[in-house]
Short mmCIF file of C-alpha atoms in Angstrom, two decimals:
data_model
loop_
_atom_site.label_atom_id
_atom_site.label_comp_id
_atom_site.label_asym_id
_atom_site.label_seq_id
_atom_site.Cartn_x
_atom_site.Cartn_y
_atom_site.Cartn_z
CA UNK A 25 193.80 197.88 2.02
CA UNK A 26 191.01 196.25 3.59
CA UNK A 27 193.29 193.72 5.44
CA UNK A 28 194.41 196.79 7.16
CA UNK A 29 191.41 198.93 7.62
CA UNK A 30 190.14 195.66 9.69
CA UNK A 31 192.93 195.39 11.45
CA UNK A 32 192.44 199.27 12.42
CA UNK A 33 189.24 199.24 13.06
CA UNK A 34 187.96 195.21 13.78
CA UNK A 35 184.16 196.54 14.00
CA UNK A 36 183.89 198.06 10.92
CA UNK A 37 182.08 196.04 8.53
CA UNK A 38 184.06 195.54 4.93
CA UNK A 39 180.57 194.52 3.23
CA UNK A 40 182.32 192.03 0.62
CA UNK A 41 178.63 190.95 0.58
CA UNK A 42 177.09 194.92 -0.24
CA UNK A 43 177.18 196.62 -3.78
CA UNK A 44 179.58 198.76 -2.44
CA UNK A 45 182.57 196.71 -0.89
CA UNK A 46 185.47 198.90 1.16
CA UNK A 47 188.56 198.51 -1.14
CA UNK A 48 190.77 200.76 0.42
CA UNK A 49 191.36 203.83 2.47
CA UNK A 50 193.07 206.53 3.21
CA UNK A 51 194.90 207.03 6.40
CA UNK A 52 196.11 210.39 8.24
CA UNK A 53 198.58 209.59 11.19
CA UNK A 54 199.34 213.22 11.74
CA UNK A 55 195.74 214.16 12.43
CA UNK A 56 193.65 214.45 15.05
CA UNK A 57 190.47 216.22 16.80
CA UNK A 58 189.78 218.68 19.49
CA UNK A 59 187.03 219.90 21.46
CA UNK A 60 185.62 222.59 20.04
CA UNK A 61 184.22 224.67 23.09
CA UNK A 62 187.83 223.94 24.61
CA UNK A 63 190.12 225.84 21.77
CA UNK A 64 187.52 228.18 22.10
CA UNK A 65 188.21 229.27 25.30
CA UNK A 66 192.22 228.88 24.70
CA UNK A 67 191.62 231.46 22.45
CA UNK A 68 189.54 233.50 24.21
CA UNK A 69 191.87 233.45 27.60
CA UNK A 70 194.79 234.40 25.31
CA UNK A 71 193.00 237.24 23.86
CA UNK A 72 192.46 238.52 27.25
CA UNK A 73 196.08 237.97 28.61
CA UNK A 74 197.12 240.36 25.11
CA UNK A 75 194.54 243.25 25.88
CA UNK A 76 191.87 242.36 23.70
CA UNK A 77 188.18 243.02 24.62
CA UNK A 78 185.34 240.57 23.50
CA UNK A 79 181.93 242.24 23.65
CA UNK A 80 179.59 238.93 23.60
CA UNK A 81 176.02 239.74 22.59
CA UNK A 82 177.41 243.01 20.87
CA UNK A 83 175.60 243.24 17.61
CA UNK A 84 176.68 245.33 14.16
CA UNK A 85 174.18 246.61 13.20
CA UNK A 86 176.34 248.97 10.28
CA UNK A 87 179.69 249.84 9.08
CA UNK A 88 180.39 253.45 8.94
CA UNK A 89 182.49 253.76 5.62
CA UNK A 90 183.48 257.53 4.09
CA UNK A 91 185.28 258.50 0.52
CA UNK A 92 185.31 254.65 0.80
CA UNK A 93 187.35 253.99 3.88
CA UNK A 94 186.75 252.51 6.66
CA UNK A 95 185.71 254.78 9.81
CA UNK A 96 183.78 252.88 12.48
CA UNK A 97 181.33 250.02 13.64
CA UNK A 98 177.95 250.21 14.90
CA UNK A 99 176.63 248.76 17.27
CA UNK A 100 173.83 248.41 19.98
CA UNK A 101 175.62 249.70 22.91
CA UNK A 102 177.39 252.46 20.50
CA UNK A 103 179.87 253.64 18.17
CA UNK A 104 183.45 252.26 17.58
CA UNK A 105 185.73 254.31 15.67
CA UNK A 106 188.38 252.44 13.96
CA UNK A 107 190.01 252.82 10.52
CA UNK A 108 190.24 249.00 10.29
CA UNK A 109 187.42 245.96 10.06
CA UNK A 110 188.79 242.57 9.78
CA UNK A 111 185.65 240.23 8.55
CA UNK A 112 185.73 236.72 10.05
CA UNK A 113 181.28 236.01 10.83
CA UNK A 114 181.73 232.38 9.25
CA UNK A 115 177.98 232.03 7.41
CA UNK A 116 177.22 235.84 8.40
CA UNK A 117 179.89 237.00 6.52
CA UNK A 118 178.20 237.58 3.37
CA UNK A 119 175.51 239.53 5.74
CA UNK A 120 177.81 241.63 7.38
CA UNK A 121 180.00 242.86 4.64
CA UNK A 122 176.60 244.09 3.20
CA UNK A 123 176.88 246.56 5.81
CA UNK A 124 179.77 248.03 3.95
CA UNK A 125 178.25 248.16 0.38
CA UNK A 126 180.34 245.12 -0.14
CA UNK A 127 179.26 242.38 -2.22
CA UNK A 128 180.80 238.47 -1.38
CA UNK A 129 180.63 235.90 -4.09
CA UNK A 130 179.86 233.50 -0.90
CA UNK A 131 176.56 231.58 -0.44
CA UNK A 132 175.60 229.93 2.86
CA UNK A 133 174.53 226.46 3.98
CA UNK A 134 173.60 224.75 6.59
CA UNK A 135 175.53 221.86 8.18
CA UNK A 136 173.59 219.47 10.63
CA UNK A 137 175.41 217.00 12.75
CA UNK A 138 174.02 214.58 15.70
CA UNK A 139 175.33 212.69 18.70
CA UNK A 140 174.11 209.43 19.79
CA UNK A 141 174.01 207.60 23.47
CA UNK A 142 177.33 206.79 25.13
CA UNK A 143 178.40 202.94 24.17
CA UNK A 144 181.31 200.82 24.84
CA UNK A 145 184.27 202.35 23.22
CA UNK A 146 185.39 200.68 19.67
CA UNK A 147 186.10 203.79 17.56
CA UNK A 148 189.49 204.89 17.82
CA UNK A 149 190.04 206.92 14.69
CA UNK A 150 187.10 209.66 12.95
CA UNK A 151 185.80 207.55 10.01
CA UNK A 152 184.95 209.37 7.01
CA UNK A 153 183.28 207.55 4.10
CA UNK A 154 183.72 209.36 0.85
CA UNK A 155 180.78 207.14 -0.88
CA UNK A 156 178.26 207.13 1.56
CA UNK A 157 179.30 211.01 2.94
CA UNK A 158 179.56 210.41 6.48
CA UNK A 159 181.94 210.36 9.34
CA UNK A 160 181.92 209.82 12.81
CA UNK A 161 184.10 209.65 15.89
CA UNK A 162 183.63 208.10 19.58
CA UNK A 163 183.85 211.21 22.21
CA UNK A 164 185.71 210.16 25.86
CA UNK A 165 182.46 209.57 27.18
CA UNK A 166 181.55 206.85 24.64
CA UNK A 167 178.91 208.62 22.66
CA UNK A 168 179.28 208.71 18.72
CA UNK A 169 179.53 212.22 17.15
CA UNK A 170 178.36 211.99 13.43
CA UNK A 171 177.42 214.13 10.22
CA UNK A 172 177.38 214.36 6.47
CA UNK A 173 177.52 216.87 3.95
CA UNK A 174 175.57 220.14 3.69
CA UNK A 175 172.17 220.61 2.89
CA UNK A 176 171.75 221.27 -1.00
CA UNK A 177 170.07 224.91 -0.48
CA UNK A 178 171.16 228.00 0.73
CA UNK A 179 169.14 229.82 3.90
CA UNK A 180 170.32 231.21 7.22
CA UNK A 181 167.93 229.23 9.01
CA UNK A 182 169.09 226.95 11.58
CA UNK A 183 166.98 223.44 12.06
CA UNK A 184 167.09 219.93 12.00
CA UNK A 185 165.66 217.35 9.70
CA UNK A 186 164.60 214.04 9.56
CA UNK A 187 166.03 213.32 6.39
CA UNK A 188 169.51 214.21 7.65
CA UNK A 189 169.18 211.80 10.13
CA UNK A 190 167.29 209.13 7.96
CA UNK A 191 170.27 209.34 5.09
CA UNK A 192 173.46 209.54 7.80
CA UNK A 193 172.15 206.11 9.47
CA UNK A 194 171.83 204.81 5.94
CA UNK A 195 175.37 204.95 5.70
CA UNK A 196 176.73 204.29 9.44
CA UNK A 197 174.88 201.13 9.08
CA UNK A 198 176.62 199.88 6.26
CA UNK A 199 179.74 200.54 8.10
CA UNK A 200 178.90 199.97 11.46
CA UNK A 201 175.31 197.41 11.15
CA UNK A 202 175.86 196.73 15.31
CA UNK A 203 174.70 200.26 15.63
CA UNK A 204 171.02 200.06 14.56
CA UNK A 205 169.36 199.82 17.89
CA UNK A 206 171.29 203.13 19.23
CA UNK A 207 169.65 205.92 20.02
CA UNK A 208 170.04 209.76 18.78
CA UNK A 209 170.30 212.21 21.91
CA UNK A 210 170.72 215.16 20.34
CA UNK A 211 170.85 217.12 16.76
CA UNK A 212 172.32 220.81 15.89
CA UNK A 213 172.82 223.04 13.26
CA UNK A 214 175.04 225.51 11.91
CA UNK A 215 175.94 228.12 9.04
CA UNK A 216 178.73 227.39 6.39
CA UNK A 217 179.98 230.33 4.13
CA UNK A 218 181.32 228.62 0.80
CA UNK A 219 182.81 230.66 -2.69
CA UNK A 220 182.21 228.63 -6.02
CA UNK A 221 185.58 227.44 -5.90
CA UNK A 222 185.51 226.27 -1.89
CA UNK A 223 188.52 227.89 -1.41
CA UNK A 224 188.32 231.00 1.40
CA UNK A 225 188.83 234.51 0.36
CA UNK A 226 191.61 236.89 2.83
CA UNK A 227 192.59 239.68 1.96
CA UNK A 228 191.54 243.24 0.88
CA UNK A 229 188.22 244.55 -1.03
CA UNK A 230 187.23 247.64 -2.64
CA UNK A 231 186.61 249.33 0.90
CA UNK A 232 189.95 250.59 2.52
CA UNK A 233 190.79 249.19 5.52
CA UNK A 234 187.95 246.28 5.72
CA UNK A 235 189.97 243.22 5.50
CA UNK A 236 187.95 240.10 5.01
CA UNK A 237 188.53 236.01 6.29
CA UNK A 238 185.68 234.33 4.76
CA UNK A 239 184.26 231.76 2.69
CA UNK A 240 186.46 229.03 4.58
CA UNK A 241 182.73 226.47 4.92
CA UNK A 242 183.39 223.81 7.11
CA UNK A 243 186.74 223.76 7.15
CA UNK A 244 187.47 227.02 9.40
CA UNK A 245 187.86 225.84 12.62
CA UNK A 246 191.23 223.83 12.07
CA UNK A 247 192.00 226.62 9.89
CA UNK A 248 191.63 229.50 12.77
CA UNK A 249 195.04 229.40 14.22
CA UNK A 250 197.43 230.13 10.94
CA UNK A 251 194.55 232.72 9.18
CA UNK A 252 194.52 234.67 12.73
CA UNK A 253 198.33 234.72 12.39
CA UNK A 254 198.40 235.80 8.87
CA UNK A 255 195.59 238.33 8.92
CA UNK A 256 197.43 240.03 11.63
CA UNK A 257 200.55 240.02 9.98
CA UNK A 258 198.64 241.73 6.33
CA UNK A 259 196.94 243.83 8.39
CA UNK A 260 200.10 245.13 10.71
CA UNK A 261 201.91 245.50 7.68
CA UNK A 262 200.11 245.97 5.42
CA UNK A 263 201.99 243.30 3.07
CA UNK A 264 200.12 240.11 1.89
CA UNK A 265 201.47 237.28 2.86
CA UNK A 266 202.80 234.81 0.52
CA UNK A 267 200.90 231.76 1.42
CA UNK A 268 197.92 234.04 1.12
CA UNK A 269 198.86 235.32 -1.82
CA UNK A 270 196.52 233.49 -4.15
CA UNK A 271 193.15 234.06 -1.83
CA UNK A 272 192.18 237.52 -2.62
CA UNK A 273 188.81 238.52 -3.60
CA UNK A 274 189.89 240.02 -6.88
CA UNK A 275 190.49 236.20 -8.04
CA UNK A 276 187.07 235.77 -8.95
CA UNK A 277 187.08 239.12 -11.51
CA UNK A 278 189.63 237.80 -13.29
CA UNK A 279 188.48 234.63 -13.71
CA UNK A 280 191.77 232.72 -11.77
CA UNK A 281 190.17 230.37 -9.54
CA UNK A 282 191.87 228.30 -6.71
CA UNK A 283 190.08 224.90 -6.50
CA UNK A 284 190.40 223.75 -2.92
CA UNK A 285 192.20 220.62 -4.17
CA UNK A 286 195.15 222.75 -5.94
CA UNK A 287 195.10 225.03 -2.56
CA UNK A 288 195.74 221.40 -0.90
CA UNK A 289 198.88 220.75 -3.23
CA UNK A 290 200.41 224.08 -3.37
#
């Protein structure tokens, strides 16, 4: 209730005055952030403490596929020869799998995001308005880390846009009014791969031996640690794994869709 939202978070600004008054919430104990760049590297360290070899700046530029199996990569320092692909490019993946003769029923967006001058800290929770599509969260340093929704048109084009920024204030200000004299420091960009249903897609396709871990938008990156699990375990085994059962590409040819709210609940 609002009583408790205040309590939670005294800055934030109720607006019993505004159209849109806060009547409730919902709160997530459990949860909590990380920086990005540092998981990153976690993963990256452990990759090279189990023998694996990443080739930054490496591009694909095709995927060598035969009586429709998988039999190398290409790239532009040379040929790999593997009888397995696993697919994980985020808002490339759509891109990449053409290189197979594969066809993903994923579209991509872009998703901006900004971060403002460092301030005194007040912000200890990420707020996330559902009306006004915004959150934000206060970094250690004491700047503010905020974004919104995707842009409502598909390109691989990476920019920045005035009416982002414009439309996030908008609703930061209605929240957080002791914030209109702050300044933005920087914006960025990225790529989000979404299926109609915004649920991802792992599993198999038509090409055997290209696995694919895709269509996850902008939900991947809290996601990465169970799909790497699982994808290794399907592709080890060869098995699907139960809680992965329900993802496969083949969903969308037979009409069986898995709303991201019902992949929530189950």
């Amino acid at each position: 209730g609002p009583e408790e939202i205040k309590k939670m978070i005294p800055s934030i600004n109720l607006g019993q005055d505004s159209p849109f008054p806060i009547i409730g919430g919902y709160y997530h104990p459990p949860a909590g952030t990380a920086r990005h760049d540092a998981a990153l590297w976690g993963f990256a360290k452990a990759c090279v403490r189990n023998g694996v070899r990443i080739c930054q700046g490496v591009e694909v530029s095709g995927i060598q596929v035969r009586h429709g199996k998988i039999t190398g990569v290409t790239t532009n320092e040379g040929t790999i020869s593997t009888p397995v692909i696993l697919i994980a490019a985020g808002g490339y993946s759509s891109e990449v799998a053409r290189l197979a003769g594969v066809k993903l029923p994923v579209v991509t967006f872009p998703l901006q995001a900004l971060v403002t001058e460092p301030v005194k800290p007040f912000l200890n929770h990420v707020i996330i308005s559902e009306h006004y599509f915004c959150y934000a969260q206060q970094s250690l340093k004491g700047d503010l880390i905020m974004g919104a929704h995707l842009d409502p048109w598909q390109t691989y084009k990476l920019y920045n846009t005035f009416q982002f920024v414009q439309e996030l204030a908008s609703g930061m200000l209605e929240l957080f009014p002791q914030l209109a004299h702050i300044k933005v420091m920087r914006c960025w960009s990225g790529l989000c791969d979404l299926t109609v249903d915004s649920s991802p897609v792992m599993g198999t396709c038509e090409v055997e031996g290209l696995f694919l871990d895709v269509g996850w938008g902008y939900f991947g990156f809290k996601s990465s640690p169970i799909c790497g699990k699982l994808m290794a375990q399907y592709i080890a085994t060869g098995k699907r794994p139960e809680l992965i059962r329900h993802l496969g590409i083949d969903r969308f040819y037979r009409a069986e869709m898995v709303p991201e709210t019902l992949l929530v609940r189950g």
